[in-house]
Coordinates of C-alpha atoms and ligand atoms in Angstrom, one line a residue:
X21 CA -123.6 -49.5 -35.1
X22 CA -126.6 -49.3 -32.9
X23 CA -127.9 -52.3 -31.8
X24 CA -131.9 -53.0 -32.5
X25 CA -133.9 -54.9 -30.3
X26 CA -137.3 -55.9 -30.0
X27 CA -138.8 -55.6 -26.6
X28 CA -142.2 -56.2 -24.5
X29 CA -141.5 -54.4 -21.6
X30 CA -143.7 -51.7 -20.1
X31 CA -142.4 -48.4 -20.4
X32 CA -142.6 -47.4 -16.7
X33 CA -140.0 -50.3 -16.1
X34 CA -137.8 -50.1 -18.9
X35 CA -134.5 -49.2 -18.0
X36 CA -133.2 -46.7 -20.2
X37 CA -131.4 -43.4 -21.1
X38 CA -134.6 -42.0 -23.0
X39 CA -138.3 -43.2 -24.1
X40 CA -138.9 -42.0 -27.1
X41 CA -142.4 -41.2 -28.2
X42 CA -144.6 -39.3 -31.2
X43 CA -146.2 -36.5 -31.1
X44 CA -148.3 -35.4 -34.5
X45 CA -149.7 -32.3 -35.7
X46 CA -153.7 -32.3 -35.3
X47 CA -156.2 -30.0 -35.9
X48 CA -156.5 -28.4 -32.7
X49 CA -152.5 -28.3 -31.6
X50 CA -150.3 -31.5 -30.9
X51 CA -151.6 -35.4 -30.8
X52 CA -149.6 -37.9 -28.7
X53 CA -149.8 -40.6 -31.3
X54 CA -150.4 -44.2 -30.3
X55 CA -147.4 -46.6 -28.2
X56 CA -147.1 -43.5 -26.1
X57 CA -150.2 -44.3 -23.9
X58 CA -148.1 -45.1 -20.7
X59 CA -146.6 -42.1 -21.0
X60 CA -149.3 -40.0 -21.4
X61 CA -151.0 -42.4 -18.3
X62 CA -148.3 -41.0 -16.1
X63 CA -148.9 -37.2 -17.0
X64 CA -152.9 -38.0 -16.2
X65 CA -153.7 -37.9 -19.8
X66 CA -152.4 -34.6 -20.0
X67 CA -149.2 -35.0 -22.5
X68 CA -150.7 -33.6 -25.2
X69 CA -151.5 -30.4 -23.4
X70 CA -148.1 -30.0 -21.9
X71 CA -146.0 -30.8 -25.4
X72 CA -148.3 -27.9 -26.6
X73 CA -147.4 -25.7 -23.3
X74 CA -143.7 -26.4 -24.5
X75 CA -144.4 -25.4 -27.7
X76 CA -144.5 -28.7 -29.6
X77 CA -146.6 -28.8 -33.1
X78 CA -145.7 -32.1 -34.0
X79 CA -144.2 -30.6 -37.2
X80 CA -141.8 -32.9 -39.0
X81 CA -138.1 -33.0 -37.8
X82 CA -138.8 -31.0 -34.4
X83 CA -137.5 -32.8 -30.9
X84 CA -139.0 -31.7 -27.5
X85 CA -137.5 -32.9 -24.1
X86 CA -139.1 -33.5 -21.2
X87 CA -138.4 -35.2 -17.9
X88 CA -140.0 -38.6 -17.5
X89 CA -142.8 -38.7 -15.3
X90 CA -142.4 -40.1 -11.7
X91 CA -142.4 -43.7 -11.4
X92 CA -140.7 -44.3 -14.5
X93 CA -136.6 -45.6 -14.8
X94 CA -135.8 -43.8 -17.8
X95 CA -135.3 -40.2 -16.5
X96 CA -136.0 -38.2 -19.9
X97 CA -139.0 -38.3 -22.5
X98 CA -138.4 -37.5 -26.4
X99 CA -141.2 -36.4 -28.3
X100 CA -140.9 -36.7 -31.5
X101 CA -142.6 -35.0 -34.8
X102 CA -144.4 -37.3 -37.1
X103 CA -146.2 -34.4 -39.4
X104 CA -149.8 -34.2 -40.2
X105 CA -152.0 -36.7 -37.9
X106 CA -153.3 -39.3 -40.5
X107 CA -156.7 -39.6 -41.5
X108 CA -159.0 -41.8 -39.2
X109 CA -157.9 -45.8 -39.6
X110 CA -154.9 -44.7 -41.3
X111 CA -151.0 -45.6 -40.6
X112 CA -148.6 -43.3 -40.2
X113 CA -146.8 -44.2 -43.1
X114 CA -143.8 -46.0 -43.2
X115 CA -141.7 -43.0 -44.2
X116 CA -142.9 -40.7 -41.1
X117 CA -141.8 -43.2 -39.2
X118 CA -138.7 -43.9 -40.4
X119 CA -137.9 -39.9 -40.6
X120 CA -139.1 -39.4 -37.0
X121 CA -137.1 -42.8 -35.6
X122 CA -133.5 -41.3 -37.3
X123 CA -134.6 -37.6 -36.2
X124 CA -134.6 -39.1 -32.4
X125 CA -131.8 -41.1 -32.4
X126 CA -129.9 -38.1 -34.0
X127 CA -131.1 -36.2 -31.4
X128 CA -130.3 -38.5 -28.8
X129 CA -126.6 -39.4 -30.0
X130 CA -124.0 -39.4 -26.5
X131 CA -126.6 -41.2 -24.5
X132 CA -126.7 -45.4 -24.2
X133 CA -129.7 -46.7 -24.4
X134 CA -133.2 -45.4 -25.1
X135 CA -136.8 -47.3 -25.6
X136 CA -138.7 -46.1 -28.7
X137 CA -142.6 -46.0 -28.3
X138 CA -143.5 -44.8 -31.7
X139 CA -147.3 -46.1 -33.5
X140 CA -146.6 -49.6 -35.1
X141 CA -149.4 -51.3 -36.6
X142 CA -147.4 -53.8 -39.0
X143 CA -144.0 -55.7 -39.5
X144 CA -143.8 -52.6 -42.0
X145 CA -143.8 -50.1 -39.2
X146 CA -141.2 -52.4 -37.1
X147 CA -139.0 -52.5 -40.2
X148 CA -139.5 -48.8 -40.9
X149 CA -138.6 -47.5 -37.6
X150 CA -135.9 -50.4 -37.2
X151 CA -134.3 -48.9 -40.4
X152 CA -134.6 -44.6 -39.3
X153 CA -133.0 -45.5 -35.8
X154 CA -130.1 -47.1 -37.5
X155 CA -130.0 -44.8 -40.3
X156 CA -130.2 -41.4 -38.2
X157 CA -127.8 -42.8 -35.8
X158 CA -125.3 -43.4 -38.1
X159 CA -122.0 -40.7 -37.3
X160 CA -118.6 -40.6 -39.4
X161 CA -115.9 -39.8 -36.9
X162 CA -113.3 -42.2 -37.9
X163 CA -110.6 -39.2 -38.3
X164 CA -111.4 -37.3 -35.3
X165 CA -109.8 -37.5 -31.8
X166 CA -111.9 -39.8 -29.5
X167 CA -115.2 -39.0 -32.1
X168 CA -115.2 -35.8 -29.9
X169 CA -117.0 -32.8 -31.8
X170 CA -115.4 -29.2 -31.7
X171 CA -116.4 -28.8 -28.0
X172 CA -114.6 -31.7 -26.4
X173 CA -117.8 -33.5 -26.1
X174 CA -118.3 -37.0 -27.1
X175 CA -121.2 -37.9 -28.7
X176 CA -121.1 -41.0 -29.7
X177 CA -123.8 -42.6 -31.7
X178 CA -126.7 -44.0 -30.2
X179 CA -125.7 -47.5 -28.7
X180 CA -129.0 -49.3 -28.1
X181 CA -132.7 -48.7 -29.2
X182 CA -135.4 -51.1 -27.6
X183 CA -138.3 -51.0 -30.2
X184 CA -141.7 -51.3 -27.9
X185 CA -145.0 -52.6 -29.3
X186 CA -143.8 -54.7 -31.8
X187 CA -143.6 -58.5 -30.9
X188 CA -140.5 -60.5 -30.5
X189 CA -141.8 -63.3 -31.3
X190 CA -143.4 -62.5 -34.2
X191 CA -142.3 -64.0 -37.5
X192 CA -142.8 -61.1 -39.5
X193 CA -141.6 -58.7 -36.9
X194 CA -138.1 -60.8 -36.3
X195 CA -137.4 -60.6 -40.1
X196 CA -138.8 -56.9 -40.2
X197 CA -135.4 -55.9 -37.9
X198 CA -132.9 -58.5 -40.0
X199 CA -134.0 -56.7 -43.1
X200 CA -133.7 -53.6 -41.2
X201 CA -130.5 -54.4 -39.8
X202 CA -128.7 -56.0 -43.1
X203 CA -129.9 -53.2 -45.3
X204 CA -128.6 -50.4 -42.7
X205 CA -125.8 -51.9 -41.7
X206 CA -124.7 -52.2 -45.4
X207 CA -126.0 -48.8 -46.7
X208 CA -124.0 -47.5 -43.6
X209 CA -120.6 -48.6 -44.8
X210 CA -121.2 -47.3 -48.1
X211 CA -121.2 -44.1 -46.4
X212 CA -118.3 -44.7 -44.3
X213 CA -116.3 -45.0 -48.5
X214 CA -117.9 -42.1 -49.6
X215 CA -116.8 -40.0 -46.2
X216 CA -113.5 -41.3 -46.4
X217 CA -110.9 -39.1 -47.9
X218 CA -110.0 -39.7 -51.1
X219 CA -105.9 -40.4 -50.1
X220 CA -107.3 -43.5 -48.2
X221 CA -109.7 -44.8 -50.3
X222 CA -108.0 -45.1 -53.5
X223 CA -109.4 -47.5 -56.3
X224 CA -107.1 -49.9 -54.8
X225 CA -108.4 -49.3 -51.4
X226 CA -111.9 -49.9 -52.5
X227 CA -111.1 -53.3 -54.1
X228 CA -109.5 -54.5 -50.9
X229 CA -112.5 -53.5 -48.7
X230 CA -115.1 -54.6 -51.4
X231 CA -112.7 -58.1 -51.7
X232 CA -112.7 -58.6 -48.1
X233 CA -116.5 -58.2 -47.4
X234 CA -117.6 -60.7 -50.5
X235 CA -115.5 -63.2 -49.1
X236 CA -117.1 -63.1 -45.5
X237 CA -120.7 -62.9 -47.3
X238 CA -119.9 -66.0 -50.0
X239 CA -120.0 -63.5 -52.5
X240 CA -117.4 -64.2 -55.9
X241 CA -115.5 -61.6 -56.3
X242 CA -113.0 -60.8 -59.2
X243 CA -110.5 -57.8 -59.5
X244 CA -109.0 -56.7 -62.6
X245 CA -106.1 -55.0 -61.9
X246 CA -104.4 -52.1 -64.7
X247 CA -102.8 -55.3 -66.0
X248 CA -105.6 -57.3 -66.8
X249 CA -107.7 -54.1 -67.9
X250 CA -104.7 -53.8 -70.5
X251 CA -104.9 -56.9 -71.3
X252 CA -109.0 -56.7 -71.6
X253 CA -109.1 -53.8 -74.0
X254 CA -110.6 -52.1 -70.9
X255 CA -110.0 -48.8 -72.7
X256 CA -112.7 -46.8 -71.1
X257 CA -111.5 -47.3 -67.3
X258 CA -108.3 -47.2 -68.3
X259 CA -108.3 -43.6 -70.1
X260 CA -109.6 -42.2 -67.2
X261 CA -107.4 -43.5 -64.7
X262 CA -104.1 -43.0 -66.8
X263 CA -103.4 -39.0 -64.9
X264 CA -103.2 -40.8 -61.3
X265 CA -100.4 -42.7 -59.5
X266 CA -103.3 -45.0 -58.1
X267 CA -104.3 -47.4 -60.6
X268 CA -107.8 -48.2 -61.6
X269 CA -109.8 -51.1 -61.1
X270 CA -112.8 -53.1 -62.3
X271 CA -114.1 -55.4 -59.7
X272 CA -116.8 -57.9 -60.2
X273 CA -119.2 -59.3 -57.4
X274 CA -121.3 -61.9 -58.0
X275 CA -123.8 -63.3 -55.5
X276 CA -125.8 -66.0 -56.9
X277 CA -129.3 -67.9 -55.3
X278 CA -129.4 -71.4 -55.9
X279 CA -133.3 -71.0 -56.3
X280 CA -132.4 -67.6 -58.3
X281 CA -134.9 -67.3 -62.0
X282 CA -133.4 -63.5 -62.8
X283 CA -130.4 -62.4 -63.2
X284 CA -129.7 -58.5 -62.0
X285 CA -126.7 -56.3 -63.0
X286 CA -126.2 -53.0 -61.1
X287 CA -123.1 -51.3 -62.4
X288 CA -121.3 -48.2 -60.3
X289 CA -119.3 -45.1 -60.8
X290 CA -116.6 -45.1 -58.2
X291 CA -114.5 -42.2 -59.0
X292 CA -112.7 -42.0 -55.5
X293 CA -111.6 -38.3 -56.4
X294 CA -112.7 -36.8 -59.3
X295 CA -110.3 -33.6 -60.2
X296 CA -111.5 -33.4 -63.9
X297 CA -108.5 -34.5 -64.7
X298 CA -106.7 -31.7 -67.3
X299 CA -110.0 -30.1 -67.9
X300 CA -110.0 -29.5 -64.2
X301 CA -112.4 -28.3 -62.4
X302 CA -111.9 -24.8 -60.5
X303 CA -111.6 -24.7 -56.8
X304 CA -115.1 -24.6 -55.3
X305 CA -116.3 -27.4 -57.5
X306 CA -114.1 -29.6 -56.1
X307 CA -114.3 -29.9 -52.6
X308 CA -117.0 -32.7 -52.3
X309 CA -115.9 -34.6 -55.1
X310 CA -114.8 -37.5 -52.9
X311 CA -118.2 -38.6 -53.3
X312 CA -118.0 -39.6 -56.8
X313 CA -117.7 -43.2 -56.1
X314 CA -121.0 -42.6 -54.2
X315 CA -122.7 -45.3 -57.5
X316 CA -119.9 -47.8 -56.6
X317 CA -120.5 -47.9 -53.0
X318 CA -124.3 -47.9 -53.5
X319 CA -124.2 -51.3 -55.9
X320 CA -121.3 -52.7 -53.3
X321 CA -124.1 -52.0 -50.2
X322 CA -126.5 -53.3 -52.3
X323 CA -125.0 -57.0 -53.8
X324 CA -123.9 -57.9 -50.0
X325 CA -127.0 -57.0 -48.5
X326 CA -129.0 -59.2 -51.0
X327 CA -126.4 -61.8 -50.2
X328 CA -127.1 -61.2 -46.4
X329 CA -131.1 -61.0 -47.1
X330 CA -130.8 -64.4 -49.4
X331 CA -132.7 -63.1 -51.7
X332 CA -133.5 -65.6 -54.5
X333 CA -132.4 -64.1 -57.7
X334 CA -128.8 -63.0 -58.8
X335 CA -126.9 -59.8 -58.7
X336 CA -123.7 -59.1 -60.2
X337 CA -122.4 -56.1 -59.1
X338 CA -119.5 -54.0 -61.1
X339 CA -117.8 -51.2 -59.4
X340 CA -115.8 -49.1 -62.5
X341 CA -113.1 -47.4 -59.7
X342 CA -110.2 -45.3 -60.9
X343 CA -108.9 -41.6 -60.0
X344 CA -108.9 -38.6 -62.4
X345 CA -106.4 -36.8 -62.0
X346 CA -104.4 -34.2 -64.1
X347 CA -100.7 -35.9 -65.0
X348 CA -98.2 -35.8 -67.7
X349 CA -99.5 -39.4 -68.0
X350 CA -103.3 -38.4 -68.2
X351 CA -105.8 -38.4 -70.8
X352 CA -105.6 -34.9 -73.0
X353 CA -109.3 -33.4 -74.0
X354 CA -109.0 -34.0 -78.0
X355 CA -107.5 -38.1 -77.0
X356 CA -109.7 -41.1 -78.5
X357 CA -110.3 -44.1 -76.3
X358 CA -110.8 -47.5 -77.7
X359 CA -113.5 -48.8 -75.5
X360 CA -114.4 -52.9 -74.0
X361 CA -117.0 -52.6 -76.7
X362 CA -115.1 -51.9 -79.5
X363 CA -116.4 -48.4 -80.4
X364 CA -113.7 -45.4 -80.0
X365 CA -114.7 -42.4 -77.8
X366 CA -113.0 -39.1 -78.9
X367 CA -112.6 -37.3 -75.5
X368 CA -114.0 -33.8 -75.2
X369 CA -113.4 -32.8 -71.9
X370 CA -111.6 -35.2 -69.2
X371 CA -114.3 -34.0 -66.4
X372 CA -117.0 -35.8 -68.2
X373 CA -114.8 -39.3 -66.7
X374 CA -117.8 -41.1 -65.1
X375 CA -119.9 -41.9 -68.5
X376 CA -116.0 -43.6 -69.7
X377 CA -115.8 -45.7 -67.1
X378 CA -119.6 -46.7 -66.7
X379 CA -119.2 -47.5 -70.6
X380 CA -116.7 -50.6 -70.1
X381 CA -118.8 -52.0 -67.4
X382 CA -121.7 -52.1 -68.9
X383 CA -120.5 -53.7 -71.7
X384 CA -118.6 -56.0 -69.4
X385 CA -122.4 -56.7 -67.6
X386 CA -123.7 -56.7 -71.3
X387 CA -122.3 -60.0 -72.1
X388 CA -123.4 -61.6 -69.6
X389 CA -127.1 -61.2 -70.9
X390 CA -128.6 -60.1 -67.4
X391 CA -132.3 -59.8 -67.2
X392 CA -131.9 -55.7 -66.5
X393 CA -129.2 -53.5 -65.7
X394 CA -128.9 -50.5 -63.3
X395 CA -126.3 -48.5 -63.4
X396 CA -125.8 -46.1 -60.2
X397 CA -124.1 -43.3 -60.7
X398 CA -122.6 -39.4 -59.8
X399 CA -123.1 -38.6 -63.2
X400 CA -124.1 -34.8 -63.8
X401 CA -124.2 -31.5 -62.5
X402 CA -127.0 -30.9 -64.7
X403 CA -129.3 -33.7 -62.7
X404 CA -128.7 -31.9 -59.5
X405 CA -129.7 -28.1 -61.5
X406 CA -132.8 -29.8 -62.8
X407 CA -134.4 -31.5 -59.8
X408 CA -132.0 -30.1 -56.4
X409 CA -130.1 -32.1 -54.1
X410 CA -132.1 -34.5 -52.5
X411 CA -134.1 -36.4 -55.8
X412 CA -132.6 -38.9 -58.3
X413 CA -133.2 -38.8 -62.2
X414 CA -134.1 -42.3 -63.8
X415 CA -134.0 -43.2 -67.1
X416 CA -134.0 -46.1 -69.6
X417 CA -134.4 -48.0 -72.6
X418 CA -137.4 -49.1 -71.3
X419 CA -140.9 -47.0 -70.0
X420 CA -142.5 -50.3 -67.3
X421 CA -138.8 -50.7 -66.0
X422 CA -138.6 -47.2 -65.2
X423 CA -141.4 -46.7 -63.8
X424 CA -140.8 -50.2 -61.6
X425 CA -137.7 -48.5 -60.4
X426 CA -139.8 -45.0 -59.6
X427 CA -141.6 -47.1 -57.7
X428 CA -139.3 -49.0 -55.8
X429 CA -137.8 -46.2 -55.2
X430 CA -141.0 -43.8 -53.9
X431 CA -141.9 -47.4 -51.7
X432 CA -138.3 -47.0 -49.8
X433 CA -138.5 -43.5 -49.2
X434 CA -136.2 -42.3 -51.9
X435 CA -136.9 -39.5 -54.0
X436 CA -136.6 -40.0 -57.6
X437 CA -138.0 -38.1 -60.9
X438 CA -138.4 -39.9 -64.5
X439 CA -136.3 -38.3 -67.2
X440 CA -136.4 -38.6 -70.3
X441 CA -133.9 -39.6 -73.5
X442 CA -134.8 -37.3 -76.2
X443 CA -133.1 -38.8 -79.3
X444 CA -132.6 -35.5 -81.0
X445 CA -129.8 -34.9 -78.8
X446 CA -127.8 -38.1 -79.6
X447 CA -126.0 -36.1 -82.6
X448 CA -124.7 -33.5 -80.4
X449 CA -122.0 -36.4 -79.5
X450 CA -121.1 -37.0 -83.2
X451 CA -117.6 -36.5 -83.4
X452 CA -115.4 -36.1 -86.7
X453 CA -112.8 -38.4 -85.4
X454 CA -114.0 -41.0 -83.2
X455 CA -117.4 -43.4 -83.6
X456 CA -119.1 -40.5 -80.6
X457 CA -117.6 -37.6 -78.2
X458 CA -118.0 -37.9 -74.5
X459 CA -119.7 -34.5 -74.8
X460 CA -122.6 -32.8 -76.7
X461 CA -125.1 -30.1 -76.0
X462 CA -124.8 -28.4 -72.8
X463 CA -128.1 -27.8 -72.5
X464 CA -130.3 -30.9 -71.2
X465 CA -126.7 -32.4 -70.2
X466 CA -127.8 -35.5 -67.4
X467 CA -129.9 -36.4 -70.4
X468 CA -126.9 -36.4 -72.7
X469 CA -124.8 -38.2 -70.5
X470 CA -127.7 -41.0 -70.3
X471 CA -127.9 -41.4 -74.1
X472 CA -124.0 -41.8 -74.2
X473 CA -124.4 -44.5 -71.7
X474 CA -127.2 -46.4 -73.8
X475 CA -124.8 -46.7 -76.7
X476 CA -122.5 -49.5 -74.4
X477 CA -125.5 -51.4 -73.9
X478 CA -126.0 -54.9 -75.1
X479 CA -128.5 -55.4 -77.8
X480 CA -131.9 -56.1 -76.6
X481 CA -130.9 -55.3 -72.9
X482 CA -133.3 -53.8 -70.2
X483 CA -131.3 -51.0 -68.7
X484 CA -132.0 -48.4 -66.7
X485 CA -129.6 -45.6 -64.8
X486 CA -129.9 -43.4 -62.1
X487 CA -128.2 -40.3 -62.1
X488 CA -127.7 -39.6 -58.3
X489 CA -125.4 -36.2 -58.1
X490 CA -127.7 -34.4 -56.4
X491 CA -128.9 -36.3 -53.5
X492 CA -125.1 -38.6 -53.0
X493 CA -123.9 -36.1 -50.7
X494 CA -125.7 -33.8 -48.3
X495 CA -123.8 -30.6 -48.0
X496 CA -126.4 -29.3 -45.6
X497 CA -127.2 -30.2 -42.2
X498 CA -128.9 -33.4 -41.2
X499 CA -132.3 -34.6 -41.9
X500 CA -134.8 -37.1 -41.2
X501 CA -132.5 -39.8 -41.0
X502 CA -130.0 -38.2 -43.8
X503 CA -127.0 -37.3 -42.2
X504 CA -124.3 -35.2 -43.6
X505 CA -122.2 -36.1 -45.8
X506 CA -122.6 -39.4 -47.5
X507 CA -126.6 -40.3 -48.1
X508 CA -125.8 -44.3 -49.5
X509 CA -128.9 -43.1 -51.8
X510 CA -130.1 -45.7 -54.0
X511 CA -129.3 -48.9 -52.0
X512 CA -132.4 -49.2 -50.5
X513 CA -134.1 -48.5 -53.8
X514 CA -131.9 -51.1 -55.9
X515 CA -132.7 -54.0 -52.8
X516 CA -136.0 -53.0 -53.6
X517 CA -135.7 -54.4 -56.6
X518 CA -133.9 -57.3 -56.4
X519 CA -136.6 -57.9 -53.7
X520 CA -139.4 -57.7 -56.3
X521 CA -137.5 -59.1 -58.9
X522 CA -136.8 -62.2 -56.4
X523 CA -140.4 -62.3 -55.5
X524 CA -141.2 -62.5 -59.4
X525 CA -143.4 -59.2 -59.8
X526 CA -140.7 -57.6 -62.2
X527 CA -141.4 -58.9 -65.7
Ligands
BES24 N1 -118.7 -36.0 -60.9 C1 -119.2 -35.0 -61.8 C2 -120.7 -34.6 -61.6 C3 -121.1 -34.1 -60.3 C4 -121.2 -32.7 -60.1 C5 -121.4 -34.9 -59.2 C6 -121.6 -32.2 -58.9 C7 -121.8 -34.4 -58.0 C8 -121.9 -33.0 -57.8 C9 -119.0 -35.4 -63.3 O1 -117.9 -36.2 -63.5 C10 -118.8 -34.2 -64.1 O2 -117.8 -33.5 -63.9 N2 -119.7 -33.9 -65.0 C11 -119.6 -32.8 -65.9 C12 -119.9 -33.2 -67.3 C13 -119.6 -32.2 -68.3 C14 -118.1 -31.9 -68.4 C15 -120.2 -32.7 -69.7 C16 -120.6 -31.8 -65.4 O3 -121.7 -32.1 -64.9 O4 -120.3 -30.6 -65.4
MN25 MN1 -116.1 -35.2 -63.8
ZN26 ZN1 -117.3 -37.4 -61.9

């Protein structure tokens, strides 16, 4: 990953493939925004009127290149777009910032090293920008030749970004780019598992990597294997998993704080490929649907990252992994599934997988009596039709929690929309047979899927879930600093809250 540095030196000195400044949009044409004012020194004050001649608005997203002026070591200027100029005495914005800083180190992937002279007034700003760079530089080209693209050229991410006019030695500013780093490096990797294909990164697979990575962290980790789910009564996980040849798994991750007064559970879905199993899904629907372990990944990023951050307050973290496939072994639409809980689940339609599996671990989180659970989770094609591919539905059993999480989330940059449980639609999942169906009314489905998922809920238990199919994976082209592909939405909203929960300004 790009490496993140703080640095004092003068622009004009700075040895470098690229200085990076901001250019907003203004009332009268572009604005070079502050931390660009050696730049703009060097062009005799003049920068704003030749980004303008080049046809720079300072719109959001947009990139101009120039040369550097004379006298400087870094041959090439980047001007980047920060939106509407803020209002006198007002920031930026930490999400501007961290928008333009992954929009330029996109844009500046194949070259070494480049300075970024963006406006920083606070450790905020530092942190912000810290965290675009290393978000918008990220690049998944594991399973290509060399990380060439399709004309032979290499363009490697981004390998260094100097941050100017923060201070190194600042307190704040130093643990600005650690929280920066740890939370990128970590939301990063969960989108290196949801980019990889789905014949790698079995449930198996994930367990290994999630295994390996709580060990070097000091987090516990426990992995219950088809045998011990069997012996559990793990019948959920185990339903959904019975079509493939790769075995499910429940793995537990458990970082605890020695100064810790809450206890957090964030549970994940982590289909690795979800087929629909024998109610299959048709081809077109299933060509993305490597990202349906995108909840699982999310809660692994997050647990590891609050162990890296030492955040004072414990996070258990339950990944529900298993493949559903279609098999002379697999679960038929009309089976019923004795669940960890004890209820029995008659199964309507194998595609709705990722409620079964979320059911045993939250149960399984349920007994431990956590202060709040969140589960993460790909869960409906119905929460990406109702609010598009780029904002994730919240709901819960509880209004201040879910608005805490809205919050958290809006504070990270995260889009996110509260929905709601309407009770009449819990009898659309009454089912002759079984104690509830995994499927009811069509119609308001994310919000169906959410009211199955309260039902495996401890007694008494603050819980909240975040459907996230619409904003997991970007099938479009990059932007701000969302590549395509994998997002790793919701990590940075759930470390929010273990942040605030730590801090003790969560219940
Ligand atoms: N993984 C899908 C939901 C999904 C769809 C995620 C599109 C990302 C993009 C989930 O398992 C599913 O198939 N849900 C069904 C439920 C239905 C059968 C009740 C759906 O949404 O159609
Ligand atoms: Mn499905
Ligand atoms: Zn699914």
């Amino acid at each position: 990953m790009t490496a993140l540095t703080l640095s004092t030196a003068a622009a004009p000195g700075l040895r470098a493939d690229a200085i990076v400044i901001g250019v907003a949009k203004g009332a009268e044409g572009p604005v070079v925004a502050p931390g660009a004012e050696a730049v703009d020194n060097a062009y005799d004050g003049r920068l704003a009127g030749v980004l303008d001649t080049l046809g720079a608005t300072g719109a959001e997203g947009e990139v101009t290149k120039l040369p550097a002026p004379s006298g400087f070591k870094a041959p090439l200027v980047v001007a980047v777009g920060l939106g509407a100029e803020p209002e006198k005495d007002a920031g930026y914005g930490a999400e501007a910032l961290r928008k333009a800083a992954g929009v330029a180190a996109r844009a500046l992937a194949g070259t070494r090293k480049a300075a970024f002279a963006l406006p920083v007034g606070d450790a905020g700003d530092v942190g912000a920008i810290g965290e675009g760079v290393l978000l918008g530089a990220y690049s998944f080209d594991t399973y290509k030749e060399n990380g060439k693209d399709a004309k032979g050229k290499s363009k490697a991410p981004l390998a260094e970004a100097a941050l100017l006019g923060a201070r190194p030695r600042d307190k704040e500013h130093k643990a600005a780019v650690a929280r920066a780093t740890a939370v990128s490096e970590e939301l990063n990797r969960a989108r290196d598992l949801i980019n990889m294909p789905p014949n790698d990164l079995d449930p198996e697979a994930f367990a290994a990597i999630a295994q390996a990575a709580a060990k070097e962290h000091g987090i516990k980790v426990q992995v219950l294997d088809v045998k011990a789910l069997e012996k559990g009564g793990y019948g959920g996980i185990l339903g959904v998993g019975a079509g493939s040849a790769a075995g499910p798994r429940l793995v537990k991750l458990s970082y605890t704080s020695a100064k810790a007064a809450k206890h957090l559970a964030f549970v994940g879905k982590g289909i690795t490929y979800d087929s629909g199993g024998i109610s299959l899904k048709p081809a077109g629907h299933n060509e993305t649907m490597k990202c349906d372990m995108s909840g699982a990944a999310a809660v692994f990023a997050a647990v590891v990252a609050a162990a890296r951050l030492g955040l004072e307050v414990n996070v258990t973290g339950w990944l529900a992994l298993a493949e559903n496939m279609p098999s002379g072994s697999a679960t038929r639409p009309g089976d019923v599934l004795r669940m960890y809980s004890g209820k029995t689940v008659e199964v309507l339609n194998t595609d709705a997988e990722g409620r079964l599996v979320l059911a045993d671990a939250l149960w399984a989180a349920s007994e431990e009596k956590p202060d709040a659970i969140v589960d993460v989770a790909t869960l409906t094609g119905a929460m990406m039709l109702a609010l598009g591919s780029r904002t994730f539905g919240i709901m819960a059993n509880d209004d201040a929690f879910r608005s805490a999480l809205h919050e958290a989330a809006e504070e990270v940059g995260e889009p996110a929309w509260p929905m709601p449980l309407p009770e009449h639609l819990r009898k659309g999942m009454d089912s002759p047979t079984a104690d509830i169906a995994n499927m009811g009314e069509r119609m308001g489905g994310g919000l169906v899927a959410g009211l199955f998922l309260r039902e495996f809920v401890g007694e008494g238990i603050t819980w909240a879930h975040l459907d996230i199919a619409g904003p997991a994976f970007n099938e479009g082209g990059p932007f701000g600093y969302t590549p395509k592909g994998g997002t790793g939405t919701a990590v940075r909203t759930l470390v929010r809250l273990a942040e605030l929960t730590a801090a003790g300004d969560l219940g």
